[in-house]
PDB file of C-alpha atoms in Angstrom:
ATOM      1  CA  MET R   1     -34.977  -7.849  -4.542  1.00 38.00           C
ATOM      2  CA  PRO R   2     -31.357  -8.161  -3.399  1.00 57.00           C
ATOM      3  CA  ALA R   3     -30.478  -6.840   0.029  1.00 69.00           C
ATOM      4  CA  LYS R   4     -27.879  -4.134   0.412  1.00 80.00           C
ATOM      5  CA  ILE R   5     -24.594  -5.512   1.671  1.00 83.00           C
ATOM      6  CA  HIS R   6     -22.518  -3.319   3.959  1.00 89.00           C
ATOM      7  CA  TYR R   7     -19.114  -4.665   2.975  1.00 90.00           C
ATOM      8  CA  GLU R   8     -16.966  -2.410   5.162  1.00 93.00           C
ATOM      9  CA  ASP R   9     -18.895  -3.140   8.339  1.00 94.00           C
ATOM     10  CA  ASN R  10     -19.181  -6.851   7.566  1.00 94.00           C
ATOM     11  CA  LEU R  11     -15.453  -7.192   6.920  1.00 95.00           C
ATOM     12  CA  PHE R  12     -14.616  -5.172  10.031  1.00 96.00           C
ATOM     13  CA  PHE R  13     -16.841  -7.447  12.101  1.00 96.00           C
ATOM     14  CA  LEU R  14     -15.269 -10.603  10.647  1.00 96.00           C
ATOM     15  CA  HIS R  15     -11.823  -9.220  11.393  1.00 94.00           C
ATOM     16  CA  SER R  16     -12.943  -8.452  14.960  1.00 96.00           C
ATOM     17  CA  ILE R  17     -14.221 -12.010  15.406  1.00 96.00           C
ATOM     18  CA  LEU R  18     -10.851 -13.346  14.260  1.00 96.00           C
ATOM     19  CA  ARG R  19      -8.962 -11.141  16.718  1.00 95.00           C
ATOM     20  CA  THR R  20     -11.279 -12.149  19.566  1.00 95.00           C
ATOM     21  CA  VAL R  21     -10.951 -15.875  18.881  1.00 93.00           C
ATOM     22  CA  GLU R  22      -7.197 -15.516  18.477  1.00 92.00           C
ATOM     23  CA  SER R  23      -6.975 -13.714  21.821  1.00 92.00           C
ATOM     24  CA  GLY R  24      -9.164 -16.358  23.448  1.00 89.00           C
ATOM     25  CA  LEU R  25      -6.950 -19.155  22.184  1.00 86.00           C
ATOM     26  CA  ARG R  26      -3.936 -17.515  23.843  1.00 86.00           C
ATOM     27  CA  LEU R  27      -5.684 -17.863  27.204  1.00 87.00           C
ATOM     28  CA  ASP R  28      -5.684 -21.032  29.261  1.00 86.00           C
ATOM     29  CA  ILE R  29      -9.383 -21.716  28.712  1.00 84.00           C
ATOM     30  CA  ASP R  30     -11.137 -25.043  29.174  1.00 85.00           C
ATOM     31  CA  PRO R  31     -11.493 -26.605  25.702  1.00 79.00           C
ATOM     32  CA  GLY R  32     -14.570 -28.546  26.777  1.00 81.00           C
ATOM     33  CA  LEU R  33     -16.433 -25.331  27.520  1.00 87.00           C
ATOM     34  CA  PHE R  34     -15.372 -23.253  24.535  1.00 86.00           C
ATOM     35  CA  ARG R  35     -14.588 -25.743  21.747  1.00 84.00           C
ATOM     36  CA  ASP R  36     -17.980 -25.462  20.059  1.00 86.00           C
ATOM     37  CA  LYS R  37     -18.048 -21.663  20.205  1.00 91.00           C
ATOM     38  CA  ILE R  38     -14.517 -21.352  18.827  1.00 89.00           C
ATOM     39  CA  LEU R  39     -15.247 -23.789  16.027  1.00 89.00           C
ATOM     40  CA  GLU R  40     -18.535 -22.038  15.263  1.00 93.00           C
ATOM     41  CA  ASP R  41     -16.778 -18.667  14.980  1.00 95.00           C
ATOM     42  CA  VAL R  42     -13.955 -20.047  12.824  1.00 93.00           C
ATOM     43  CA  LEU R  43     -16.382 -21.728  10.435  1.00 93.00           C
ATOM     44  CA  PHE R  44     -18.639 -18.655  10.391  1.00 97.00           C
ATOM     45  CA  VAL R  45     -15.708 -16.468   9.289  1.00 97.00           C
ATOM     46  CA  ASP R  46     -14.828 -19.104   6.695  1.00 96.00           C
ATOM     47  CA  VAL R  47     -18.307 -19.110   5.142  1.00 96.00           C
ATOM     48  CA  MET R  48     -18.788 -15.340   5.295  1.00 97.00           C
ATOM     49  CA  ILE R  49     -15.500 -14.570   3.541  1.00 96.00           C
ATOM     50  CA  LEU R  50     -16.533 -16.913   0.730  1.00 96.00           C
ATOM     51  CA  ARG R  51     -19.996 -15.332   0.492  1.00 95.00           C
ATOM     52  CA  LEU R  52     -18.656 -11.787   0.413  1.00 94.00           C
ATOM     53  CA  TYR R  53     -16.101 -12.766  -2.201  1.00 94.00           C
ATOM     54  CA  ALA R  54     -18.788 -14.364  -4.392  1.00 94.00           C
ATOM     55  CA  SER R  55     -20.893 -11.220  -4.110  1.00 92.00           C
ATOM     56  CA  LEU R  56     -18.001  -8.909  -4.994  1.00 89.00           C
ATOM     57  CA  ARG R  57     -16.904 -11.130  -7.854  1.00 88.00           C
ATOM     58  CA  GLU R  58     -20.392 -11.005  -9.402  1.00 89.00           C
ATOM     59  CA  ASN R  59     -20.950  -7.241  -9.009  1.00 85.00           C
ATOM     60  CA  ASP R  60     -18.641  -5.638 -11.564  1.00 81.00           C
ATOM     61  CA  TYR R  61     -20.326  -2.235 -11.346  1.00 84.00           C
ATOM     62  CA  LEU R  62     -20.427  -1.914  -7.574  1.00 82.00           C
ATOM     63  CA  ILE R  63     -19.276   1.483  -6.347  1.00 87.00           C
ATOM     64  CA  ARG R  64     -16.079   1.140  -4.242  1.00 89.00           C
ATOM     65  CA  ARG R  65     -15.670  -2.465  -5.381  1.00 87.00           C
ATOM     66  CA  THR R  66     -11.892  -2.137  -5.496  1.00 90.00           C
ATOM     67  CA  ALA R  67     -11.732  -0.860  -1.917  1.00 91.00           C
ATOM     68  CA  TYR R  68     -13.976  -3.706  -0.763  1.00 92.00           C
ATOM     69  CA  LEU R  69     -11.817  -6.246  -2.589  1.00 91.00           C
ATOM     70  CA  ARG R  70      -8.719  -4.839  -0.878  1.00 93.00           C
ATOM     71  CA  SER R  71     -10.436  -5.087   2.518  1.00 93.00           C
ATOM     72  CA  LEU R  72     -11.536  -8.614   1.711  1.00 93.00           C
ATOM     73  CA  ARG R  73      -7.968  -9.501   0.747  1.00 94.00           C
ATOM     74  CA  ARG R  74      -6.740  -8.171   4.123  1.00 94.00           C
ATOM     75  CA  THR R  75      -9.416 -10.119   5.996  1.00 95.00           C
ATOM     76  CA  THR R  76      -8.641 -13.264   4.002  1.00 95.00           C
ATOM     77  CA  SER R  77      -4.927 -12.845   4.746  1.00 94.00           C
ATOM     78  CA  SER R  78      -5.703 -12.434   8.454  1.00 94.00           C
ATOM     79  CA  TYR R  79      -7.838 -15.564   8.341  1.00 95.00           C
ATOM     80  CA  LEU R  80      -5.047 -17.487   6.623  1.00 95.00           C
ATOM     81  CA  THR R  81      -2.549 -16.300   9.245  1.00 94.00           C
ATOM     82  CA  PHE R  82      -4.995 -17.359  11.955  1.00 94.00           C
ATOM     83  CA  LEU R  83      -5.437 -20.803  10.368  1.00 92.00           C
ATOM     84  CA  ASP R  84      -1.660 -21.181   9.990  1.00 92.00           C
ATOM     85  CA  GLY R  85      -1.246 -20.445  13.697  1.00 89.00           C
ATOM     86  CA  LEU R  86      -3.997 -22.876  14.579  1.00 86.00           C
ATOM     87  CA  LEU R  87      -2.737 -25.654  12.313  1.00 86.00           C
ATOM     88  CA  GLY R  88       0.874 -25.020  13.344  1.00 85.00           C
ATOM     89  CA  ASN R  89       0.135 -25.555  17.031  1.00 80.00           C
ATOM     90  CA  PRO R  90      -0.439 -29.310  17.455  1.00 75.00           C
ATOM     91  CA  SER R  91      -1.226 -29.172  21.183  1.00 73.00           C
ATOM     92  CA  LEU R  92      -3.854 -26.464  20.711  1.00 71.00           C
ATOM     93  CA  LEU R  93      -5.297 -28.174  17.675  1.00 65.00           C
ATOM     94  CA  GLU R  94      -5.417 -31.540  19.429  1.00 70.00           C
ATOM     95  CA  SER R  95      -7.002 -30.267  22.625  1.00 67.00           C
ATOM     96  CA  THR R  96      -9.446 -27.862  21.039  1.00 66.00           C
ATOM     97  CA  LEU R  97     -10.245 -28.660  17.423  1.00 70.00           C
ATOM     98  CA  GLY R  98      -8.505 -31.977  16.715  1.00 70.00           C
ATOM     99  CA  ARG R  99     -11.298 -33.759  14.882  1.00 77.00           C
ATOM    100  CA  PHE R 100     -11.756 -30.741  12.586  1.00 83.00           C
ATOM    101  CA  GLN R 101      -8.156 -30.569  11.389  1.00 83.00           C
ATOM    102  CA  GLU R 102      -9.010 -31.792   7.879  1.00 86.00           C
ATOM    103  CA  LYS R 103     -11.807 -29.238   7.543  1.00 90.00           C
ATOM    104  CA  LEU R 104      -9.464 -26.443   8.657  1.00 90.00           C
ATOM    105  CA  GLU R 105      -6.743 -27.585   6.252  1.00 91.00           C
ATOM    106  CA  SER R 106      -9.179 -27.635   3.326  1.00 92.00           C
ATOM    107  CA  ALA R 107     -10.501 -24.210   4.378  1.00 93.00           C
ATOM    108  CA  ARG R 108      -6.927 -22.942   4.368  1.00 94.00           C
ATOM    109  CA  GLN R 109      -6.361 -24.205   0.824  1.00 95.00           C
ATOM    110  CA  GLU R 110      -9.660 -22.754  -0.359  1.00 94.00           C
ATOM    111  CA  HIS R 111      -8.917 -19.336   1.123  1.00 94.00           C
ATOM    112  CA  GLU R 112      -5.415 -19.333  -0.324  1.00 95.00           C
ATOM    113  CA  SER R 113      -7.057 -19.849  -3.707  1.00 93.00           C
ATOM    114  CA  VAL R 114      -9.562 -17.055  -2.991  1.00 93.00           C
ATOM    115  CA  ARG R 115      -6.741 -14.686  -2.071  1.00 93.00           C
ATOM    116  CA  ARG R 116      -4.978 -15.442  -5.357  1.00 94.00           C
ATOM    117  CA  GLU R 117      -8.240 -14.821  -7.248  1.00 93.00           C
ATOM    118  CA  ILE R 118      -8.727 -11.504  -5.443  1.00 91.00           C
ATOM    119  CA  ASP R 119      -5.167 -10.502  -6.350  1.00 92.00           C
ATOM    120  CA  ALA R 120      -5.847 -11.391  -9.991  1.00 89.00           C
ATOM    121  CA  LEU R 121      -9.103  -9.403  -9.946  1.00 87.00           C
ATOM    122  CA  LEU R 122      -7.358  -6.389  -8.451  1.00 88.00           C
ATOM    123  CA  ASP R 123      -4.573  -6.644 -11.032  1.00 86.00           C
ATOM    124  CA  ARG R 124      -7.195  -6.466 -13.793  1.00 86.00           C
ATOM    125  CA  ILE R 125      -9.224  -3.679 -12.174  1.00 80.00           C
ATOM    126  CA  GLU R 126      -6.557  -1.327 -10.837  1.00 67.00           C
ATOM    127  CA  PRO R 127      -4.746  -0.557 -14.114  1.00 60.00           C
ATOM    128  CA  ASP R 128      -8.090   0.587 -15.564  1.00 51.00           C
ATOM    129  CA  GLU R 129      -8.675   2.906 -12.618  1.00 49.00           C
ATOM    130  CA  GLU R 130      -5.205   4.396 -12.924  1.00 46.00           C
ATOM    131  CA  THR R 131      -5.705   5.290 -16.572  1.00 45.00           C
ATOM    132  CA  GLN R 132      -9.035   6.924 -15.804  1.00 49.00           C
ATOM    133  CA  SER R 133      -7.500   9.233 -13.225  1.00 50.00           C
ATOM    134  CA  ILE R 134      -4.540  10.351 -15.343  1.00 52.00           C
ATOM    135  CA  VAL R 135      -4.739  13.968 -16.452  1.00 57.00           C
ATOM    136  CA  SER R 136      -3.279  14.534 -19.905  1.00 59.00           C
ATOM    137  CA  SER R 137      -0.792  17.304 -20.673  1.00 63.00           C
ATOM    138  CA  GLU R 138      -3.485  19.073 -22.704  1.00 65.00           C
ATOM    139  CA  GLU R 139      -5.809  19.060 -19.704  1.00 63.00           C
ATOM    140  CA  TYR R 140      -3.042  20.385 -17.458  1.00 58.00           C
ATOM    141  CA  GLY R 141      -2.328  23.160 -19.945  1.00 67.00           C
ATOM    142  CA  PHE R 142      -5.993  24.087 -20.103  1.00 66.00           C
ATOM    143  CA  LEU R 143      -6.368  24.082 -16.317  1.00 66.00           C
ATOM    144  CA  LEU R 144      -3.198  26.087 -15.741  1.00 70.00           C
ATOM    145  CA  ALA R 145      -4.155  28.620 -18.427  1.00 72.00           C
ATOM    146  CA  ARG R 146      -7.554  29.115 -16.799  1.00 65.00           C
ATOM    147  CA  GLU R 147      -5.948  29.441 -13.384  1.00 65.00           C
ATOM    148  CA  SER R 148      -3.446  32.055 -14.565  1.00 65.00           C
ATOM    149  CA  GLN R 149      -6.250  34.026 -16.231  1.00 67.00           C
ATOM    150  CA  THR R 150      -8.285  34.124 -13.052  1.00 62.00           C
ATOM    151  CA  GLU R 151      -5.263  35.036 -10.928  1.00 59.00           C
ATOM    152  CA  GLY R 152      -4.548  38.104 -13.061  1.00 58.00           C
ATOM    153  CA  GLU R 153      -8.077  39.416 -12.723  1.00 55.00           C
ATOM    154  CA  PRO R 154      -9.008  41.206  -9.517  1.00 54.00           C
ATOM    155  CA  GLU R 155     -11.756  39.577  -7.550  1.00 52.00           C
ATOM    156  CA  GLU R 156     -15.041  41.343  -7.673  1.00 54.00           C
ATOM    157  CA  ASP R 157     -16.362  42.440  -4.333  1.00 53.00           C
ATOM    158  CA  PRO R 158     -20.164  42.414  -4.213  1.00 52.00           C
ATOM    159  CA  GLU R 159     -20.099  45.473  -1.941  1.00 55.00           C
ATOM    160  CA  ASP R 160     -18.267  47.536  -4.595  1.00 54.00           C
ATOM    161  CA  GLU R 161     -21.045  47.127  -7.125  1.00 56.00           C
ATOM    162  CA  PRO R 162     -23.180  50.219  -7.647  1.00 55.00           C
ATOM    163  CA  GLU R 163     -26.621  49.994  -6.226  1.00 56.00           C
ATOM    164  CA  GLU R 164     -29.516  49.961  -8.600  1.00 55.00           C
ATOM    165  CA  ARG R 165     -32.355  52.347  -7.890  1.00 49.00           C
TER     166      ARG R 165
END
């Protein structure tokens, strides 16, 4: 039996981890003490984004799937920005995560591909949702006619009704 996945909370937590690690890397911390934890968090976010994407990709009929895909796209974009900052800072990369540079570069490429796939999925999904929510002119006419009929009629007050004996 599949477990229920709480996409919103999971994505929020991943985004929070990214912000925390990013803030930590701005500090003058000792790389020897924190290297493993930073790397563990970065790789954890990497794996979890891929898992959540695989789950969303497979579940076509998931309620709020589009909203979750949008949140996943934002989290993936944040992760890519984080990786760009990490890979673009040679002194930080060298002192903290130097031997993992190749892994981070391949993760960056993989997540860029995932973001493009999410965009393509959203492009296919969102036009369908827009057409479902469009109200036709006939429906508007019907709704407005009903509204004008009810506006012309006085509201019945339950206190004005004669009592039955």
